Every structure is written in structure tokens, then in C-alpha cells.
CSV table of C-alpha atoms and ligand atoms in Angstrom, one decimal:
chain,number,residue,atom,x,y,z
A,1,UNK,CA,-116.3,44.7,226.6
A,2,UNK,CA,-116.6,46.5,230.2
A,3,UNK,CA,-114.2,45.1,232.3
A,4,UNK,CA,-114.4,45.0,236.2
A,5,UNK,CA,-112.8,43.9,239.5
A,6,UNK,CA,-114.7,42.4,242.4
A,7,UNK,CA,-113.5,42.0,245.6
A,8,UNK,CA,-114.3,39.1,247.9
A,9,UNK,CA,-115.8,37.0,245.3
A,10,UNK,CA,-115.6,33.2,246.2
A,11,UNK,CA,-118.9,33.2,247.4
A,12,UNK,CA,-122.1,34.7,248.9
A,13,UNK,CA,-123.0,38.5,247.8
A,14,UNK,CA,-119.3,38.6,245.7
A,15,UNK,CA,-119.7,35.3,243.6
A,16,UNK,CA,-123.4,36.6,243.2
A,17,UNK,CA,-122.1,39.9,241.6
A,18,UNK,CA,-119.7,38.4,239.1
A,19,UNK,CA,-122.0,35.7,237.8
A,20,UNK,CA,-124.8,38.7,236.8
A,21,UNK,CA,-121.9,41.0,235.7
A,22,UNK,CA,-120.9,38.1,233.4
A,23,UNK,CA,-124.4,37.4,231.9
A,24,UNK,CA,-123.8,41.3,231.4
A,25,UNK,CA,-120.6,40.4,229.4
A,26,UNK,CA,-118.4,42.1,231.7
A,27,UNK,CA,-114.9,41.1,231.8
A,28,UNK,CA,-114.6,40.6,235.2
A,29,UNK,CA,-111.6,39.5,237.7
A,30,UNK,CA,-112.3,37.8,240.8
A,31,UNK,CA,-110.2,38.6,244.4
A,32,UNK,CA,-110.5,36.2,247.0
A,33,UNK,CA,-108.7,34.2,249.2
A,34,UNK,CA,-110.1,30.7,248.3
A,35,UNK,CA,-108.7,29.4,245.4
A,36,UNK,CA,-110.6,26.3,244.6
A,37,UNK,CA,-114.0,28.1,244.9
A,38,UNK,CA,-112.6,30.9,242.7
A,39,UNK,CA,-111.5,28.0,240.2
A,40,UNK,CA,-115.1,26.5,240.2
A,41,UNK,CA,-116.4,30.6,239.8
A,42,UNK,CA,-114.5,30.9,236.7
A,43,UNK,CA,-115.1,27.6,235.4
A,44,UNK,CA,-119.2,28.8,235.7
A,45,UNK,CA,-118.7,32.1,234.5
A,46,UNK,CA,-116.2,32.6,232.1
A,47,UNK,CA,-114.4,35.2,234.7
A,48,UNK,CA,-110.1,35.7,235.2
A,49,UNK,CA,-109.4,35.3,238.9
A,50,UNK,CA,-106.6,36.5,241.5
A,51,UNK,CA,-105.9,34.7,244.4
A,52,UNK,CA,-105.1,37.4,247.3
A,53,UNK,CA,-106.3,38.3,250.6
A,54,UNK,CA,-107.8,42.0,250.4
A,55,UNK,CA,-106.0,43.0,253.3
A,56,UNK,CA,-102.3,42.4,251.3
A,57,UNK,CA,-102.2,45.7,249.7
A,58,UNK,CA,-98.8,44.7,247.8
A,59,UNK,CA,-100.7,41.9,246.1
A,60,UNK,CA,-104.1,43.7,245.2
A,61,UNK,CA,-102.9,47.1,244.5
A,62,UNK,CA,-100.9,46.0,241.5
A,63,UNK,CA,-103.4,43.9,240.3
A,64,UNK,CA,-106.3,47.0,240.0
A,65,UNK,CA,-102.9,48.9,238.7
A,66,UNK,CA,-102.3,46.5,236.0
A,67,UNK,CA,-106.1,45.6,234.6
A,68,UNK,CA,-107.3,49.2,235.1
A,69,UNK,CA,-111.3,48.4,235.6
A,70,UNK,CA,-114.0,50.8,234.5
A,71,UNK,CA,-115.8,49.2,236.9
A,72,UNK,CA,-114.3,48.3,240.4
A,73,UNK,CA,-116.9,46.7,243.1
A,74,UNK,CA,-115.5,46.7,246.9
A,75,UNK,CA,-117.5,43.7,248.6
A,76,UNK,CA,-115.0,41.8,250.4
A,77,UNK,CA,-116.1,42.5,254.6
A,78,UNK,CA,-115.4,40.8,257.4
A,79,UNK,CA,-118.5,40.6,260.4
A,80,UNK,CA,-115.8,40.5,263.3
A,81,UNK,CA,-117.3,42.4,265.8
A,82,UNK,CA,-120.4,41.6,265.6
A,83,UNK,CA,-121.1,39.6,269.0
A,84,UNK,CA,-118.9,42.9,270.6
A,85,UNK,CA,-116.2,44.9,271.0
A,86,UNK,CA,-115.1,42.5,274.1
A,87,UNK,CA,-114.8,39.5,272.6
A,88,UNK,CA,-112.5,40.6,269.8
A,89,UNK,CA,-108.9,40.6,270.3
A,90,UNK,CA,-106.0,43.4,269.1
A,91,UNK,CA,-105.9,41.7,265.7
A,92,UNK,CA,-109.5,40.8,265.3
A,93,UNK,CA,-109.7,44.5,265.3
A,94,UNK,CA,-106.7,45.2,263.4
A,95,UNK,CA,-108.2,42.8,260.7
A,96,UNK,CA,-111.7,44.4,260.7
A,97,UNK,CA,-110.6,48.0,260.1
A,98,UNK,CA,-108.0,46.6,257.2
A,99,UNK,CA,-110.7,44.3,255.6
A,100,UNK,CA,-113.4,47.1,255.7
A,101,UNK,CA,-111.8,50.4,255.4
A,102,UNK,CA,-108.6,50.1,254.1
A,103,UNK,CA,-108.9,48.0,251.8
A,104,UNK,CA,-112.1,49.5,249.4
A,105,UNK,CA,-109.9,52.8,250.0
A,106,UNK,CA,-107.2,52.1,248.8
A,107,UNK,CA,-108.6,49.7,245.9
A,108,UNK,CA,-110.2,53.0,244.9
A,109,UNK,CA,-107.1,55.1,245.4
A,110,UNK,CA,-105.5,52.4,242.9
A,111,UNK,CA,-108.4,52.6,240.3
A,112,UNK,CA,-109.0,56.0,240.3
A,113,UNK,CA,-106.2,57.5,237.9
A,114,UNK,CA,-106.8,55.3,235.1
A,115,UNK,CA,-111.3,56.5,235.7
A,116,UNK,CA,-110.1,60.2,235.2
A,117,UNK,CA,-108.1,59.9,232.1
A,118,UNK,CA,-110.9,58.0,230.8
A,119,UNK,CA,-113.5,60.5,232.0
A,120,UNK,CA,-115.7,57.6,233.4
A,121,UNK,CA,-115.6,54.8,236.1
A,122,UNK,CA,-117.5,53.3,238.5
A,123,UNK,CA,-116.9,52.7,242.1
A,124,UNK,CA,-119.8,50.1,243.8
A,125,UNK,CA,-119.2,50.0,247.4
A,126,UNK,CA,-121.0,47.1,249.7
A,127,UNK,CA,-122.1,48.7,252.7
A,128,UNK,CA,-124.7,47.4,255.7
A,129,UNK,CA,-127.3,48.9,256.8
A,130,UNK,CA,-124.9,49.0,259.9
A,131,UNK,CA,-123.2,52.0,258.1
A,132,UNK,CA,-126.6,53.7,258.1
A,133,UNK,CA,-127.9,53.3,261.2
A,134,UNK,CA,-127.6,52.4,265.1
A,135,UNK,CA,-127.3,48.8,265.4
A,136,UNK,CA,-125.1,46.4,267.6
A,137,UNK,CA,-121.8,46.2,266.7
A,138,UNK,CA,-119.5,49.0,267.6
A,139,UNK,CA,-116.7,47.8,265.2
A,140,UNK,CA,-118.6,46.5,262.6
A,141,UNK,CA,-120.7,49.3,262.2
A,142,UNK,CA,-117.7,51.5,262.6
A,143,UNK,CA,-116.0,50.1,259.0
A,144,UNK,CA,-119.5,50.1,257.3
A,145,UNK,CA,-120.2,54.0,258.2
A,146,UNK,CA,-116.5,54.5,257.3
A,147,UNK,CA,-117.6,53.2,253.5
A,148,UNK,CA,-120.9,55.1,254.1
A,149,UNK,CA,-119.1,58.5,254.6
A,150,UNK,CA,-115.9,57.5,252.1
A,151,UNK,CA,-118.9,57.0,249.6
A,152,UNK,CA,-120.6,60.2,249.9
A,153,UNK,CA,-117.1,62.3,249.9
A,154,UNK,CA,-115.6,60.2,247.7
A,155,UNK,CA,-119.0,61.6,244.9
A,156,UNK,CA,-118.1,65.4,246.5
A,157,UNK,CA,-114.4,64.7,245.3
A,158,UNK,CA,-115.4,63.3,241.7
A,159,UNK,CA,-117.6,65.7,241.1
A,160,UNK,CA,-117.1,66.6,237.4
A,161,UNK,CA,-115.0,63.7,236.4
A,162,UNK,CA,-117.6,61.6,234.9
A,163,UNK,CA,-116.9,58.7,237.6
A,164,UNK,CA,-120.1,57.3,239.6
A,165,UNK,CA,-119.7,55.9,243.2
A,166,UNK,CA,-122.6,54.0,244.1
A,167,UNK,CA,-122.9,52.3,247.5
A,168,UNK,CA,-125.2,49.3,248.1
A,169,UNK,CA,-126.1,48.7,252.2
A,170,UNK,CA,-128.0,45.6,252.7
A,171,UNK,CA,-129.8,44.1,256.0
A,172,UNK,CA,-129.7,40.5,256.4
A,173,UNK,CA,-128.5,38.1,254.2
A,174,UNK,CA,-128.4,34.7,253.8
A,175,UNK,CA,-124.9,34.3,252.9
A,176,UNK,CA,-123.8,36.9,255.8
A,177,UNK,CA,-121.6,36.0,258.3
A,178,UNK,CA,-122.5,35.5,262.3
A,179,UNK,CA,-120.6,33.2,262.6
A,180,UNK,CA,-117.9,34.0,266.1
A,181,UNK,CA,-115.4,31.5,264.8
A,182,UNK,CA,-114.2,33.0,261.9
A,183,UNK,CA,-116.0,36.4,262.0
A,184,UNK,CA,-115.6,36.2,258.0
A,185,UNK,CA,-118.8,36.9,255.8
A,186,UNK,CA,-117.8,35.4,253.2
A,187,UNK,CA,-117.8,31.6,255.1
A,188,UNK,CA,-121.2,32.0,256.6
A,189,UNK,CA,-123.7,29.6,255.0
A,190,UNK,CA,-126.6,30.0,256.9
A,191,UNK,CA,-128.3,33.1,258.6
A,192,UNK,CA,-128.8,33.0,262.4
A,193,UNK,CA,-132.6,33.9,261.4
A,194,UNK,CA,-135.4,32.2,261.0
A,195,UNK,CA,-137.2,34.3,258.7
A,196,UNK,CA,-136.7,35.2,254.5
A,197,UNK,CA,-133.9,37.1,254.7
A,198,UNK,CA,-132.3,38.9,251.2
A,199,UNK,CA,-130.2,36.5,248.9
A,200,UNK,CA,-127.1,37.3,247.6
A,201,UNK,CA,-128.3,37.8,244.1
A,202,UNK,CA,-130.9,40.0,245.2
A,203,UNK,CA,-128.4,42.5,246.1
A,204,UNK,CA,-126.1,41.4,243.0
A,205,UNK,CA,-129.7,42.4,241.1
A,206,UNK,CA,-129.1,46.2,243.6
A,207,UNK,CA,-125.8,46.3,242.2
A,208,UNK,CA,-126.8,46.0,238.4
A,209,UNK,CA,-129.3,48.6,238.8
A,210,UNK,CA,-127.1,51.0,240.1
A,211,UNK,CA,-124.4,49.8,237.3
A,212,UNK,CA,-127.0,50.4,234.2
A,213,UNK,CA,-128.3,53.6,235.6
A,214,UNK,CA,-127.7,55.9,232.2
A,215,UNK,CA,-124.5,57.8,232.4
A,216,UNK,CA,-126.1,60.6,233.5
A,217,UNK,CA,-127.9,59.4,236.5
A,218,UNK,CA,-125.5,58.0,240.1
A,219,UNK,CA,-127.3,56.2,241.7
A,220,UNK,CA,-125.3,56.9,245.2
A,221,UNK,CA,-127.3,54.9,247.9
A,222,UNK,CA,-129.4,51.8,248.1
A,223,UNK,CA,-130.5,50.3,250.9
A,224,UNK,CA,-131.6,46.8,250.9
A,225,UNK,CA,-134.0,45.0,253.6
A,226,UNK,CA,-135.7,41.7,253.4
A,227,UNK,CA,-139.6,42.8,254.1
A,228,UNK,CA,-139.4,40.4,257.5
A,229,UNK,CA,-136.8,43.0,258.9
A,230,UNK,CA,-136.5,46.8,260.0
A,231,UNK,CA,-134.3,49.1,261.5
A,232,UNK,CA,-135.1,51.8,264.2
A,233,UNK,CA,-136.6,51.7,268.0
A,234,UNK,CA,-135.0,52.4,271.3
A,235,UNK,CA,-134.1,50.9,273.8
A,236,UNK,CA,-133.5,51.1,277.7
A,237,UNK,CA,-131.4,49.4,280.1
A,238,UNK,CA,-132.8,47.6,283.0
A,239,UNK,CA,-132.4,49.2,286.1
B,1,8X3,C1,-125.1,43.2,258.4
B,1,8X3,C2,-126.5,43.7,258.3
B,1,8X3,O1,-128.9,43.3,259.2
B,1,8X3,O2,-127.4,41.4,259.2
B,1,8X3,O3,-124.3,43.8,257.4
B,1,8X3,O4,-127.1,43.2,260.8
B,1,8X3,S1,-127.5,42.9,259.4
């Protein structure tokens, strides 16, 4: 049995993930911060769970140390940032870069020797389409083209080793975050759309794809839009 680790997984795109990687009979351990969610994810799915924030390095680095996944999916994001770079204060900012960047590198820095002895692995990085392209948010965006560009290097490193590194950058989706409150994807319920945006599963379903690609193929970027939104234009500023 394949074994995995999925990062931010009490709900939204992360829960998503480990109930298909389960109906894949993947081992899988769940991360998250919200422990009675994660108790009613494992009780569905069959799937070992860690309670930990994915900023706490001392508690998560051990954990990828210890259960050594083949398969290790970053999700966990945060959407501070996303009403501005104003509005967010020294630790909002603080929290962003260590929920978005640090953490899915140095998940991957922990998983990564126990890949090469085995001569395969698989990274899965969430992105956003914000990591792709020009959109609003100056900080958000920044940690989403920081996994975009980690991703792609991240392949140029492994090259050779046998491990994959996919990275899956969706648009909108439902269980997305705009909410200012919290700035925390995973506790958005709604989207602040009013048109079909992408479920989670639909980019669990991306994240499959990429994960039964044939050994031989990496499947390195997908991006993700529901068919009621686009990215591109410009823009100019009133005078
Ligand atoms: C956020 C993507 O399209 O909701 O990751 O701005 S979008």
C-alpha cells in the first residue's frame, strides 16, 4: 500500500484529496490544525491523522521524518493578502510567507532523502493560478509563484532520481478563502462569486491524474479554471 501525507486536510481542496487518495487505497496521514474535523475525516476515510499547524516546523518535520511518504501533497495555504498588502499587518505577513513557502519547502526538504534511496517519490504542490499569472494580491500571489518557481527547480534538481514533482494551480474555488477575518482557506465555506466555480474534488480528481500518470510520464503543471472564469486583460488607472 502507497502511503502519503497531505497537508491542510480538514477540509475544502485537502479533505477532498485524501478521501480520493483513500478510495485509491492510499495510506494516507492528514495535517491540520482542526482536530474534530480531522477525527470525522478519518472516521470517513479510513486515514491516520496529525494534529499540527503547518507553520510549526518542529511538529511536522518529524512527522514526514518518521512515516517517510512516497507520496507527499503540500495544500495547506492561507489567502491573507488577498484584499492587499495594506490591510495586512507584520504577522499576517509573517504567517503568509511561513504557511505558503516555508512550509511545502521544507515538507519537501524533510521527504526528500527517504524518495532518493527509494528511487521514486512524488511531490504534489497546490499552487493558484496567482502563481501563474498577474492577479491582485501582491502577497498572495508572491507565495503561490514562490511554489510555482520551487516546483519547476525543484524537477531541474531531481532530474534523474526517479522522483516526480507535479504542481496543481487552480482558479476559483468553492471552498477557497476570501474571507478578511481569518485570511485562512481552509475556513471559507462559500465563494464570494456568483457563478460555478471549481469544487474541491474537481481539483482532488487534477491531483489523481497527475498521481497515476505512468512512471514515466511527470505531469509538472496543471492549471485549473472553472469555464465561467479567465485570466488576462489590462488595465488602466483613472486619471
Ligand atoms: C486563488 C485563485 O482565482 O480565486 O488561489 O483568485 S482565484
Amino acid at each position: 500500500m502507497e502511503s502519503a501525507i497531505v497537508t491542510g486536510a480538514s477540509s475544502g481542496i485537502g479533505a477532498a484529496i485524501v478521501e480520493a487518495l483513500s478510495r485509491e487505497d492510499v495510506q494516507v496521514t492528514a495535517i491540520a490544525r482542526r482536530g474534530n474535523l480531522l477525527a470525522e475525516l478519518a472516521r470517513r476515510t479510513g486515514c491516520d491523522v496529525a494534529v499540527a499547524d503547518v507553520g510549526d516546523l518542529s511538529a511536522t518535520i518529524p512527522l514526514v521524518e518518521r512515516l517517510r511518504p512516497e507520496i507527499l501533497v503540500n495544500n495547506a495555504g492561507i489567502g491573507l493578502g488577498i484584499f492587499g498588502i495594506s490591510s495586512l499587518s507584520r504577522e499576517d505577513i509573517e504567517r503568509s510567507i511561513s504557511t505558503n513557502i516555508s512550509a511545502p519547502v521544507q515538507m519537501t526538504r524533510a521527504a526528500i532523502p527517504h524518495m532518493l534511496r527509494a528511487g521514486k517519490g512524488h511531490i504534489v504542490n497546490i499552487g493558484s493560478i496567482t502563481g501563474l499569472h498577474t492577479l491582485t494580491s501582491a502577497v498572495y500571489g508572491a507565495g503561490k509563484g514562490a511554489v510555482h518557481r520551487f516546483s519547476q527547480n525543484l524537477r531541474n534538481e531531481l532530474l534523474g532520481t526517479g522522483i516526480r514533482v507535479s504542481e496543481i494551480c487552480p482558479g476559483r474555488v468553492l471552498s477557497e478563502f476570501y474571507d478578511s477575518r481569518t485570511g485562512n482557506i481552509e475556513e471559507h465555506e462559500g465563494s464570494s462569486v456568483d457563478v460555478e466555480v471549481l469544487q474541491p474534488e474537481d481539483v482532488a480528481e487534477a491531483v489523481l491524474f497527475a498521481l497515476r500518470a505512468p512512471r514515466h510520464v511527470n505531469i509538472s503543471t496543471i492549471e485549473l479554471l472553472p469555464t465561467s472564469q479567465v485570466v488576462g486583460g489590462s488595465k488602466f488607472a483613472e486619471s
